[in-house]
Coordinates of C-alpha atoms in Angstrom, one line a residue:
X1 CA 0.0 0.0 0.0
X2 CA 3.0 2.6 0.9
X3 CA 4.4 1.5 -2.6
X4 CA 1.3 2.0 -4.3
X5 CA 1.0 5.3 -2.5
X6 CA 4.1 6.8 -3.7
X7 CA 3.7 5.8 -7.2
X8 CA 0.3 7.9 -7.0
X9 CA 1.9 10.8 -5.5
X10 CA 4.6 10.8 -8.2
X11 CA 2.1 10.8 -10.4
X12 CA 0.5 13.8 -9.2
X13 CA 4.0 15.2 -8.7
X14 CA 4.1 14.7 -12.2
X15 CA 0.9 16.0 -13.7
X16 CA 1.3 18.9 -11.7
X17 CA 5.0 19.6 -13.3
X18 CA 2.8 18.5 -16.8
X19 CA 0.5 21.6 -16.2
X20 CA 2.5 24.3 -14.8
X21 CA 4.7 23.9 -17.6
X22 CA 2.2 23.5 -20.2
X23 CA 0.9 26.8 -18.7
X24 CA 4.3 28.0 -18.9
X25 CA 4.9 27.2 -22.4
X26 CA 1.0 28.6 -23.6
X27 CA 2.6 32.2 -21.9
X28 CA 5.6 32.5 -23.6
X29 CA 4.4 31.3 -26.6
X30 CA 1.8 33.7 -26.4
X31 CA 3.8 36.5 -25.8
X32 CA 5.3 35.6 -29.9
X33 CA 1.5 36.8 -31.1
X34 CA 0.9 40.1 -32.7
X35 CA 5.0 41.3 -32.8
X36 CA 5.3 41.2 -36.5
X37 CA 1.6 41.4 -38.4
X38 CA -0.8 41.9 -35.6
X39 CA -4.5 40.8 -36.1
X40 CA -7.2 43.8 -35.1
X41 CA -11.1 43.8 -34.8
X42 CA -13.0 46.8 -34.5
X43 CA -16.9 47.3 -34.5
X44 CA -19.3 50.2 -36.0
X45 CA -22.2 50.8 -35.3
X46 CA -25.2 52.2 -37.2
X47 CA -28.9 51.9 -37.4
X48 CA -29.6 48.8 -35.5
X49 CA -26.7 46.8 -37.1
X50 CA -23.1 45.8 -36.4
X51 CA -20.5 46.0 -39.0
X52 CA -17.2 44.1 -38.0
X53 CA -13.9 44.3 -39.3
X54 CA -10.8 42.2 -39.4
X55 CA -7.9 44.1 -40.3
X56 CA -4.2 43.1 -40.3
X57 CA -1.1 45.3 -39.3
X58 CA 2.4 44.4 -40.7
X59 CA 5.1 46.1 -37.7
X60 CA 7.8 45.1 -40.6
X61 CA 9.1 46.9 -43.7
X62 CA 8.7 43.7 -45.4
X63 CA 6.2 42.9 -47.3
X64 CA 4.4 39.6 -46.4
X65 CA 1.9 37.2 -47.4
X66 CA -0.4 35.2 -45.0
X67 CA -3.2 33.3 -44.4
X68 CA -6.7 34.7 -42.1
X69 CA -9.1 33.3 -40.3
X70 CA -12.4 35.6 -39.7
X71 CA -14.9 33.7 -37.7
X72 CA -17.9 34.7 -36.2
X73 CA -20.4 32.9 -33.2
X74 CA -23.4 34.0 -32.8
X75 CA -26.2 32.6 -30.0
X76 CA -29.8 34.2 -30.5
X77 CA -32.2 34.4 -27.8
X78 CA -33.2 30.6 -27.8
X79 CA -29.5 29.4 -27.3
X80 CA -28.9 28.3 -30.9
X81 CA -25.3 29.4 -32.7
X82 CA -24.3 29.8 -35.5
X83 CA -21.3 30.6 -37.1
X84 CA -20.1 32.5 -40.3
X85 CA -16.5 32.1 -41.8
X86 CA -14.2 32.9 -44.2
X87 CA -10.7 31.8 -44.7
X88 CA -8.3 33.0 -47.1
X89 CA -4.9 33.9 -48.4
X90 CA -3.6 37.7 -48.4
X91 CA -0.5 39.9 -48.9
X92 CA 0.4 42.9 -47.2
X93 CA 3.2 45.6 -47.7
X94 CA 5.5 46.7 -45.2
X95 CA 4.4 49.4 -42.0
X96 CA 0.9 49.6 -43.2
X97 CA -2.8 48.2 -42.6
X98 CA -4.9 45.9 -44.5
X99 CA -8.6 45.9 -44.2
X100 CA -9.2 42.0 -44.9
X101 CA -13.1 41.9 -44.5
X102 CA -16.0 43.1 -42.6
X103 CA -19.7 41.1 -42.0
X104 CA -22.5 42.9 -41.0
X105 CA -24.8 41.9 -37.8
X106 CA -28.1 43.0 -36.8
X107 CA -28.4 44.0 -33.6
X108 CA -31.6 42.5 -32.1
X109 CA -32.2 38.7 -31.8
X110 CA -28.6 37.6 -30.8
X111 CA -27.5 37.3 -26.7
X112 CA -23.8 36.9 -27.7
X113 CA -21.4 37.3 -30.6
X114 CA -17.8 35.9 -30.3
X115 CA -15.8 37.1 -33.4
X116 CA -12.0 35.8 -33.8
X117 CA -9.5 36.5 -36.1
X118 CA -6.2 34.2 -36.5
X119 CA -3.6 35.2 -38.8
X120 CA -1.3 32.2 -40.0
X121 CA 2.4 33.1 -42.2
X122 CA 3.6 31.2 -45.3
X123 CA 4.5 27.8 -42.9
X124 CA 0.8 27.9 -42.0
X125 CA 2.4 28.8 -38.2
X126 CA -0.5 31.5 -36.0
X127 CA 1.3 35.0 -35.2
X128 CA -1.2 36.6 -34.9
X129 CA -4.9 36.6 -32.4
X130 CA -7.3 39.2 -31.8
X131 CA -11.3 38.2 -30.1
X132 CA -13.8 40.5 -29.5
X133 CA -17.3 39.7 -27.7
X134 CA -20.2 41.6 -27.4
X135 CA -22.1 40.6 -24.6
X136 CA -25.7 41.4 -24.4
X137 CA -26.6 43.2 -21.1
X138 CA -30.3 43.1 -19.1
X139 CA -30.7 46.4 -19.7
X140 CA -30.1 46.5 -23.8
X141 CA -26.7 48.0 -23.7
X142 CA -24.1 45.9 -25.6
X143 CA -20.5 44.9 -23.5
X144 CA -17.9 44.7 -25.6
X145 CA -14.8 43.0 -24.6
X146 CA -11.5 42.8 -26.7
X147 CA -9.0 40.2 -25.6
X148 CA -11.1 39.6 -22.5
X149 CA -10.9 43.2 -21.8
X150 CA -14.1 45.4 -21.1
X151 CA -13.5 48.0 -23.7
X152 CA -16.5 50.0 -24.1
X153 CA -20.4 49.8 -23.5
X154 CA -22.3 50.0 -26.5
X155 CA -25.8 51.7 -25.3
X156 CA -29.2 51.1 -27.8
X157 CA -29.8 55.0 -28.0
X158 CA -26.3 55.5 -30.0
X159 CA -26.8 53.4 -32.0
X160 CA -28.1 55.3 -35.1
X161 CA -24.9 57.2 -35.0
X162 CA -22.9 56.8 -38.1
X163 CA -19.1 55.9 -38.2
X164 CA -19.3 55.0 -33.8
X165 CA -16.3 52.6 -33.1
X166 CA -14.4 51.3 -30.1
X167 CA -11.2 53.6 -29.4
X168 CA -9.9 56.9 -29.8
X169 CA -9.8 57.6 -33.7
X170 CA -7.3 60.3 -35.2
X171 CA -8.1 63.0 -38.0
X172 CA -7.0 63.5 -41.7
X173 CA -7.0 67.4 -41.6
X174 CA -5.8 69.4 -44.4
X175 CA -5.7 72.7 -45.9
X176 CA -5.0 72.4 -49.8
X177 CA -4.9 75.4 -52.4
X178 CA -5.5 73.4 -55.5
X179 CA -6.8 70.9 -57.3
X180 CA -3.9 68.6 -57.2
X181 CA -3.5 68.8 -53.6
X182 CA -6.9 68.1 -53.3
X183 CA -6.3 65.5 -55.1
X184 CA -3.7 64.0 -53.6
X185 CA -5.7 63.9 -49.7
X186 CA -8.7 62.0 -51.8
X187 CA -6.3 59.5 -52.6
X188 CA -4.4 59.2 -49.0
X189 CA -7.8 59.6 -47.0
X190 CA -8.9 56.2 -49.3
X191 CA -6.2 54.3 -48.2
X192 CA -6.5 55.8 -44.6
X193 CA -10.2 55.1 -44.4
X194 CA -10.1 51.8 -45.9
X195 CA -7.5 50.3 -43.7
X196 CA -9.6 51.0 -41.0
X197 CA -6.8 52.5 -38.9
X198 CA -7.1 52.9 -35.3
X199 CA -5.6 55.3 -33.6
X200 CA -5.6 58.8 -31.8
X201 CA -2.8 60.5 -33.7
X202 CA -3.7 63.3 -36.1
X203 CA -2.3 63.5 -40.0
X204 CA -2.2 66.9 -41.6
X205 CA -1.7 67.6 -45.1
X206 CA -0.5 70.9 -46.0
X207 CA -0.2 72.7 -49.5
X208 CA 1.6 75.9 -49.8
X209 CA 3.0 77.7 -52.7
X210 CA 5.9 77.3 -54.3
X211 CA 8.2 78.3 -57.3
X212 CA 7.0 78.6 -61.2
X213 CA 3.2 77.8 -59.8
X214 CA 4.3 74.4 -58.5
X215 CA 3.2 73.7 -54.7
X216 CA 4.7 71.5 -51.8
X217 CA 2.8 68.9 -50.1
X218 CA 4.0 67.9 -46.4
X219 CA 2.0 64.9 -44.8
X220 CA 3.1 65.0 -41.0
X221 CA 1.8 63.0 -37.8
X222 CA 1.1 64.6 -34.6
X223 CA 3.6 67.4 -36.1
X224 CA 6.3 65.5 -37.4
X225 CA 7.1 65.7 -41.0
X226 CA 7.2 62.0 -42.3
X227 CA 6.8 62.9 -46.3
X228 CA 7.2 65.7 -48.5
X229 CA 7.4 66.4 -52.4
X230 CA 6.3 69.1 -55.0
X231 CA 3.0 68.4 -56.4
X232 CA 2.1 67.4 -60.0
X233 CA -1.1 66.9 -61.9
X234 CA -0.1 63.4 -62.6
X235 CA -2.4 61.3 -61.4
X236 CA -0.1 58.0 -61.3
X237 CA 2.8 60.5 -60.0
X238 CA 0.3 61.3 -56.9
X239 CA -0.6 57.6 -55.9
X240 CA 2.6 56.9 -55.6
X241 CA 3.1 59.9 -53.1
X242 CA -0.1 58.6 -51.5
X243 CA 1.2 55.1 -51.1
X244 CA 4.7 56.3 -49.8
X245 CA 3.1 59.5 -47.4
X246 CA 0.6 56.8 -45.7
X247 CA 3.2 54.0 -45.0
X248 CA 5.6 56.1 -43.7
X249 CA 2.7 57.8 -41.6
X250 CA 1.8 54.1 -40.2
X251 CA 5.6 53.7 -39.3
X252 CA 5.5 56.9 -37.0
X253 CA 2.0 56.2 -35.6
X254 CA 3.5 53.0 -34.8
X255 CA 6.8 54.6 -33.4
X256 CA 4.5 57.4 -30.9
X257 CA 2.3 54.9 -29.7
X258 CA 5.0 52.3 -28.5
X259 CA 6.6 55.9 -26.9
X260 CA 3.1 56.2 -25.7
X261 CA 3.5 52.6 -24.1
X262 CA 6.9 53.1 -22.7
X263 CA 5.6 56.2 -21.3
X264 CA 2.5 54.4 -19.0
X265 CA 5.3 51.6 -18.0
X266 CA 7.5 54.7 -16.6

């Protein structure tokens, strides 16, 4: 019986070495998600309906291609799910955002949605997560939690407001004196609004004059110049000023916030 006894108690011994270091290795490994393309979720909201988007982030100045995962769970009032899914290859460039897709929800008739979003690289390995629930509350109001984190309450009344998201989001300002810079902010402002970037840092495109009727255009974040280059009618000339002014603009939103990060550590 004493034998017996301690081969039990090794075994627990055992297990319990089994599970703290399977917990162990779940932490680290988790710590390896989101450092180089990093999986996002944000929500709108707008007469009665949810629109969700799945957006990827590349941290790199490579260019990368990668598989998604957008899934969403949803459990209506009688405690049925169901789920919607799409899964797909993609490419990215370097420093910039993505929109990969977006589903649209209604509001009433669901307790719960879950909506994940797992981003696998070329060897089919996960590096990056993101989840977001919203949680149906007794009194109407939507709970929305990213990561497990309460991130903000989403009451009935606001939600005929157009464009209402979770998080602080940034401006495009500008102040252009022709029709080429004007032309040039249409362009960025389509990249910017379609990568659904989420941030609280403002961009500002400035026009001013210049020699022989040609004009400067600076694109700077939060006051720091990141691109500038005198303007021309060209329309292909200008897209490629677009596409250069908005990654470089990622790059330093991505270089204030992680300042912003060390900041809060401090």
């Amino acid at each position: 019986m004493k034998k017996c006894f301690g081969v039990f108690e090794n075994l627990k011994i055992r297990s319990f070495v089994t599970i703290v270091l399977l917990i162990f290795f779940q932490s680290v490994s988790g710590q390896f998600f989101n450092k180089e393309v990093e999986a996002i979720l944000q929500v709108t909201s707008a007469d009665g309906l949810f629109t969700l988007y799945a957006v990827a982030e590349n941290k790199t100045s490579l260019d990368q291609g990668f598989t998604y995962d957008f899934s969403i769970f949803r459990k209506n009032e009688e405690g049925e799910f169901y789920k919607t899914q799409k899964k797909t290859d993609a490419f990215i460039k370097g420093n910039s955002r993505l929109l990969l897709s977006k589903f649209t929800v209604a509001e009433y008739g669901y307790d719960d949605v879950v909506i994940t979003l797992l981003i696998y690289d070329v060897q089919e390995k996960p590096v990056g997560k993101a989840r977001l629930v919203l949680k149906r509350l007794k009194n109407g109001e939507y709970e929305a939690q990213v990561n497990g984190e309460n991130e903000e309450t989403i009451r009935s009344r606001d939600l005929g407001e157009k464009d209402k998201g979770l998080g602080l989001t940034g401006f495009v300002l500008r102040k252009t004196i022709t029709k080429v810079g004007l032309d040039f902010y249409r362009l960025f402002y389509a990249t910017y609004y379609n990568s659904q970037i989420k941030t609280d840092k403002d961009i500002k495109i400035i026009e001013v004059p210049g020699q022989n009727r040609i004009t400067r255009i600076t694109v700077s974040v939060e006051g720091q110049t990141v691109w500038e280059f005198f303007a021309q009618p060209k329309k292909s000339f200008l897209k490629q000023m677009s596409d250069i002014a908005f990654q470089r603009s990622i790059r330093m939103i991505q270089i204030l916030e992680q300042q912003d990060e060390q900041l809060i550590k401090f």
